[in-house]
């Protein structure tokens, strides 16, 4: 009962497989996760065939499960990603990332005059106005941020 995906990417005993990452964004996902860190076992597959997405990236990390703050960041650059948690070679949890209606404390506002870029200590805050492609609007200065600009921050 092996699926093509498992033939290409060798199963891991414990860890996380992030699948359905928007093509060519695997390296942004690694940045979010602070990888490579010089010791974690990480496998990256880019531009794999995907029936859902056309092409996709996959990141596999052994012996690591993700923090919810990391998943929130991944949702911004790969809104269709799925997170599979593997324990003892079995998928024990499979979840889609979820982009909330509001994003706080993750991204910088690109407007240099925005209050969140001043010394006032105001936490950045954005409304999600489109989920695919991701588009945000700054709560304070109303500056729009498009997908490529979000990607460039990771
Ligand atoms: Zn702003």
PDB file of C-alpha atoms and ligand atoms in Angstrom:
ATOM      1  CA  UNK A   1       0.000   0.000   0.000  1.00  0.00           C
ATOM      2  CA  UNK A   2       2.851   2.384  -0.738  1.00  0.00           C
ATOM      3  CA  UNK A   3       1.851   5.676  -2.245  1.00  0.00           C
ATOM      4  CA  UNK A   4       4.189   7.356  -4.795  1.00  0.00           C
ATOM      5  CA  UNK A   5       5.003   9.988  -2.180  1.00  0.00           C
ATOM      6  CA  UNK A   6       6.416   7.359   0.165  1.00  0.00           C
ATOM      7  CA  UNK A   7       8.507   5.826  -2.584  1.00  0.00           C
ATOM      8  CA  UNK A   8      10.227   9.106  -3.280  1.00  0.00           C
ATOM      9  CA  UNK A   9      10.646  10.298   0.270  1.00  0.00           C
ATOM     10  CA  UNK A  10      11.871   7.614   2.647  1.00  0.00           C
ATOM     11  CA  UNK A  11       9.677   7.307   5.750  1.00  0.00           C
ATOM     12  CA  UNK A  12      11.052   8.616   9.037  1.00  0.00           C
ATOM     13  CA  UNK A  13      10.635   7.076  12.465  1.00  0.00           C
ATOM     14  CA  UNK A  14       9.792  10.208  14.424  1.00  0.00           C
ATOM     15  CA  UNK A  15       9.390  13.775  13.313  1.00  0.00           C
ATOM     16  CA  UNK A  16       7.382  15.981  11.009  1.00  0.00           C
ATOM     17  CA  UNK A  17       6.663  15.945   7.301  1.00  0.00           C
ATOM     18  CA  UNK A  18       5.455  19.254   5.901  1.00  0.00           C
ATOM     19  CA  UNK A  19       3.744  18.472   2.612  1.00  0.00           C
ATOM     20  CA  UNK A  20       1.964  20.578  -0.026  1.00  0.00           C
ATOM     21  CA  UNK A  21       4.280  23.536   0.476  1.00  0.00           C
ATOM     22  CA  UNK A  22       3.864  26.099  -2.309  1.00  0.00           C
ATOM     23  CA  UNK A  23       6.526  25.238  -4.918  1.00  0.00           C
ATOM     24  CA  UNK A  24       9.922  26.853  -4.327  1.00  0.00           C
ATOM     25  CA  UNK A  25       9.127  27.985  -0.792  1.00  0.00           C
ATOM     26  CA  UNK A  26      10.779  25.118   1.069  1.00  0.00           C
ATOM     27  CA  UNK A  27      13.786  27.299   1.884  1.00  0.00           C
ATOM     28  CA  UNK A  28      11.512  29.928   3.432  1.00  0.00           C
ATOM     29  CA  UNK A  29       9.993  27.165   5.563  1.00  0.00           C
ATOM     30  CA  UNK A  30      13.490  26.129   6.674  1.00  0.00           C
ATOM     31  CA  UNK A  31      14.233  29.745   7.648  1.00  0.00           C
ATOM     32  CA  UNK A  32      11.074  29.859   9.761  1.00  0.00           C
ATOM     33  CA  UNK A  33      12.178  26.684  11.532  1.00  0.00           C
ATOM     34  CA  UNK A  34      15.747  27.899  12.070  1.00  0.00           C
ATOM     35  CA  UNK A  35      17.118  25.157   9.831  1.00  0.00           C
ATOM     36  CA  UNK A  36      19.608  23.906   8.932  1.00  0.00           C
ATOM     37  CA  UNK A  37      20.988  24.034  12.474  1.00  0.00           C
ATOM     38  CA  UNK A  38      23.991  21.795  11.913  1.00  0.00           C
ATOM     39  CA  UNK A  39      22.553  18.697  13.607  1.00  0.00           C
ATOM     40  CA  UNK A  40      18.904  18.092  12.600  1.00  0.00           C
ATOM     41  CA  UNK A  41      18.268  15.538   9.867  1.00  0.00           C
ATOM     42  CA  UNK A  42      16.334  17.428   7.213  1.00  0.00           C
ATOM     43  CA  UNK A  43      15.206  16.310   3.762  1.00  0.00           C
ATOM     44  CA  UNK A  44      13.963  18.836   1.235  1.00  0.00           C
ATOM     45  CA  UNK A  45      12.197  17.960  -2.011  1.00  0.00           C
ATOM     46  CA  UNK A  46      11.379  20.773  -4.402  1.00  0.00           C
ATOM     47  CA  UNK A  47       9.077  20.968  -7.411  1.00  0.00           C
ATOM     48  CA  UNK A  48       7.545  17.559  -6.879  1.00  0.00           C
ATOM     49  CA  UNK A  49       4.453  16.626  -8.862  1.00  0.00           C
ATOM     50  CA  UNK A  50       1.230  17.308  -7.020  1.00  0.00           C
ATOM     51  CA  UNK A  51      -2.271  16.499  -8.177  1.00  0.00           C
ATOM     52  CA  UNK A  52      -3.608  19.322  -5.999  1.00  0.00           C
ATOM     53  CA  UNK A  53      -1.057  22.041  -6.620  1.00  0.00           C
ATOM     54  CA  UNK A  54       0.643  21.128  -9.913  1.00  0.00           C
ATOM     55  CA  UNK A  55       3.989  21.204  -8.158  1.00  0.00           C
ATOM     56  CA  UNK A  56       4.923  21.389  -4.518  1.00  0.00           C
ATOM     57  CA  UNK A  57       7.786  21.253  -2.045  1.00  0.00           C
ATOM     58  CA  UNK A  58       8.154  18.846   0.857  1.00  0.00           C
ATOM     59  CA  UNK A  59      10.235  19.242   4.022  1.00  0.00           C
ATOM     60  CA  UNK A  60      10.912  16.319   6.331  1.00  0.00           C
ATOM     61  CA  UNK A  61      12.516  16.843   9.736  1.00  0.00           C
ATOM     62  CA  UNK A  62      13.491  13.995  11.996  1.00  0.00           C
ATOM     63  CA  UNK A  63      12.843  14.131  15.739  1.00  0.00           C
ATOM     64  CA  UNK A  64      11.065  17.436  15.739  1.00  0.00           C
ATOM     65  CA  UNK A  65       7.467  18.552  16.148  1.00  0.00           C
ATOM     66  CA  UNK A  66       6.484  22.115  15.343  1.00  0.00           C
ATOM     67  CA  UNK A  67       5.406  24.922  17.651  1.00  0.00           C
ATOM     68  CA  UNK A  68       2.077  26.540  16.828  1.00  0.00           C
ATOM     69  CA  UNK A  69       3.859  29.856  16.244  1.00  0.00           C
ATOM     70  CA  UNK A  70       5.970  28.143  13.566  1.00  0.00           C
ATOM     71  CA  UNK A  71       2.864  26.687  11.924  1.00  0.00           C
ATOM     72  CA  UNK A  72       1.254  30.151  11.896  1.00  0.00           C
ATOM     73  CA  UNK A  73       4.248  31.514   9.998  1.00  0.00           C
ATOM     74  CA  UNK A  74       4.268  28.637   7.524  1.00  0.00           C
ATOM     75  CA  UNK A  75       0.580  29.355   6.789  1.00  0.00           C
ATOM     76  CA  UNK A  76       1.567  32.815   5.554  1.00  0.00           C
ATOM     77  CA  UNK A  77       3.870  31.543   2.805  1.00  0.00           C
ATOM     78  CA  UNK A  78       2.382  28.108   2.133  1.00  0.00           C
ATOM     79  CA  UNK A  79      -1.367  28.355   2.779  1.00  0.00           C
ATOM     80  CA  UNK A  80      -2.065  24.808   1.556  1.00  0.00           C
ATOM     81  CA  UNK A  81       0.673  23.069   3.514  1.00  0.00           C
ATOM     82  CA  UNK A  82      -0.160  19.985   5.553  1.00  0.00           C
ATOM     83  CA  UNK A  83       1.701  19.047   8.713  1.00  0.00           C
ATOM     84  CA  UNK A  84       2.101  15.318   9.348  1.00  0.00           C
ATOM     85  CA  UNK A  85       3.427  14.275  12.722  1.00  0.00           C
ATOM     86  CA  UNK A  86       5.170  10.911  12.613  1.00  0.00           C
ATOM     87  CA  UNK A  87       5.708   8.680  15.613  1.00  0.00           C
ATOM     88  CA  UNK A  88       7.168   5.231  15.231  1.00  0.00           C
ATOM     89  CA  UNK A  89       6.783   5.394  11.426  1.00  0.00           C
ATOM     90  CA  UNK A  90       3.070   6.153  11.667  1.00  0.00           C
ATOM     91  CA  UNK A  91       1.262   9.405  10.909  1.00  0.00           C
ATOM     92  CA  UNK A  92      -0.365  10.154  14.250  1.00  0.00           C
ATOM     93  CA  UNK A  93      -1.606  13.593  13.306  1.00  0.00           C
ATOM     94  CA  UNK A  94      -2.302  15.240   9.989  1.00  0.00           C
ATOM     95  CA  UNK A  95      -3.424  18.846   9.883  1.00  0.00           C
ATOM     96  CA  UNK A  96      -3.700  21.618   7.351  1.00  0.00           C
ATOM     97  CA  UNK A  97      -2.115  24.909   8.282  1.00  0.00           C
ATOM     98  CA  UNK A  98      -4.701  27.555   8.999  1.00  0.00           C
ATOM     99  CA  UNK A  99      -4.353  31.213   8.252  1.00  0.00           C
ATOM    100  CA  UNK A 100      -6.281  33.259  10.793  1.00  0.00           C
ATOM    101  CA  UNK A 101      -8.127  36.480   9.944  1.00  0.00           C
ATOM    102  CA  UNK A 102      -5.546  38.527  11.741  1.00  0.00           C
ATOM    103  CA  UNK A 103      -1.770  38.166  11.984  1.00  0.00           C
ATOM    104  CA  UNK A 104       0.081  39.731  14.905  1.00  0.00           C
ATOM    105  CA  UNK A 105       3.704  39.988  15.885  1.00  0.00           C
ATOM    106  CA  UNK A 106       5.087  38.037  12.927  1.00  0.00           C
ATOM    107  CA  UNK A 107       5.680  40.411  10.013  1.00  0.00           C
ATOM    108  CA  UNK A 108       7.211  43.835   9.600  1.00  0.00           C
ATOM    109  CA  UNK A 109       5.113  46.513   7.945  1.00  0.00           C
ATOM    110  CA  UNK A 110       6.954  47.616   4.763  1.00  0.00           C
ATOM    111  CA  UNK A 111       5.883  51.228   5.292  1.00  0.00           C
ATOM    112  CA  UNK A 112       8.851  52.924   7.029  1.00  0.00           C
ATOM    113  CA  UNK A 113       6.531  55.608   8.436  1.00  0.00           C
ATOM    114  CA  UNK A 114       4.167  53.073  10.013  1.00  0.00           C
ATOM    115  CA  UNK A 115       3.809  53.433  13.801  1.00  0.00           C
ATOM    116  CA  UNK A 116       4.900  49.783  14.165  1.00  0.00           C
ATOM    117  CA  UNK A 117       8.309  50.791  12.760  1.00  0.00           C
ATOM    118  CA  UNK A 118       8.727  53.670  15.224  1.00  0.00           C
ATOM    119  CA  UNK A 119      10.185  53.491  18.725  1.00  0.00           C
ATOM    120  CA  UNK A 120       6.744  53.397  20.323  1.00  0.00           C
ATOM    121  CA  UNK A 121       6.782  49.635  20.799  1.00  0.00           C
ATOM    122  CA  UNK A 122       3.537  49.020  18.929  1.00  0.00           C
ATOM    123  CA  UNK A 123       3.166  45.385  17.906  1.00  0.00           C
ATOM    124  CA  UNK A 124       2.618  44.860  14.187  1.00  0.00           C
ATOM    125  CA  UNK A 125      -0.868  43.750  13.252  1.00  0.00           C
ATOM    126  CA  UNK A 126      -2.410  42.878   9.894  1.00  0.00           C
ATOM    127  CA  UNK A 127      -5.789  41.904   8.565  1.00  0.00           C
ATOM    128  CA  UNK A 128      -5.826  38.946   6.198  1.00  0.00           C
ATOM    129  CA  UNK A 129      -7.818  40.216   3.223  1.00  0.00           C
ATOM    130  CA  UNK A 130      -7.081  37.309   0.878  1.00  0.00           C
ATOM    131  CA  UNK A 131      -5.930  33.801   1.723  1.00  0.00           C
ATOM    132  CA  UNK A 132      -4.920  32.624  -1.733  1.00  0.00           C
ATOM    133  CA  UNK A 133      -2.774  34.281  -2.754  1.00  0.00           C
ATOM    134  CA  UNK A 134      -2.134  35.673   0.713  1.00  0.00           C
ATOM    135  CA  UNK A 135      -2.663  39.399   0.966  1.00  0.00           C
ATOM    136  CA  UNK A 136      -2.601  41.436   4.152  1.00  0.00           C
ATOM    137  CA  UNK A 137      -3.435  44.977   5.158  1.00  0.00           C
ATOM    138  CA  UNK A 138      -1.693  46.782   7.984  1.00  0.00           C
ATOM    139  CA  UNK A 139      -4.128  47.574  10.799  1.00  0.00           C
ATOM    140  CA  UNK A 140      -2.423  50.910  11.463  1.00  0.00           C
ATOM    141  CA  UNK A 141      -1.361  52.414   8.122  1.00  0.00           C
ATOM    142  CA  UNK A 142      -3.491  50.323   5.735  1.00  0.00           C
ATOM    143  CA  UNK A 143      -0.475  49.437   3.609  1.00  0.00           C
ATOM    144  CA  UNK A 144      -1.151  46.285   1.536  1.00  0.00           C
ATOM    145  CA  UNK A 145       1.361  43.466   1.637  1.00  0.00           C
ATOM    146  CA  UNK A 146       1.368  40.939  -1.148  1.00  0.00           C
ATOM    147  CA  UNK A 147       2.533  37.371  -1.215  1.00  0.00           C
ATOM    148  CA  UNK A 148       6.040  38.090  -2.582  1.00  0.00           C
ATOM    149  CA  UNK A 149       6.644  40.730   0.061  1.00  0.00           C
ATOM    150  CA  UNK A 150       5.618  38.293   2.784  1.00  0.00           C
ATOM    151  CA  UNK A 151       7.920  35.623   1.355  1.00  0.00           C
ATOM    152  CA  UNK A 152      10.850  38.051   1.328  1.00  0.00           C
ATOM    153  CA  UNK A 153      10.580  38.398   5.116  1.00  0.00           C
ATOM    154  CA  UNK A 154      11.328  34.731   5.780  1.00  0.00           C
TER     155      UNK A 154
HETATM  156 ZN1  LIG B   1       1.807  49.695   8.682  1.00  0.00          ZN
END
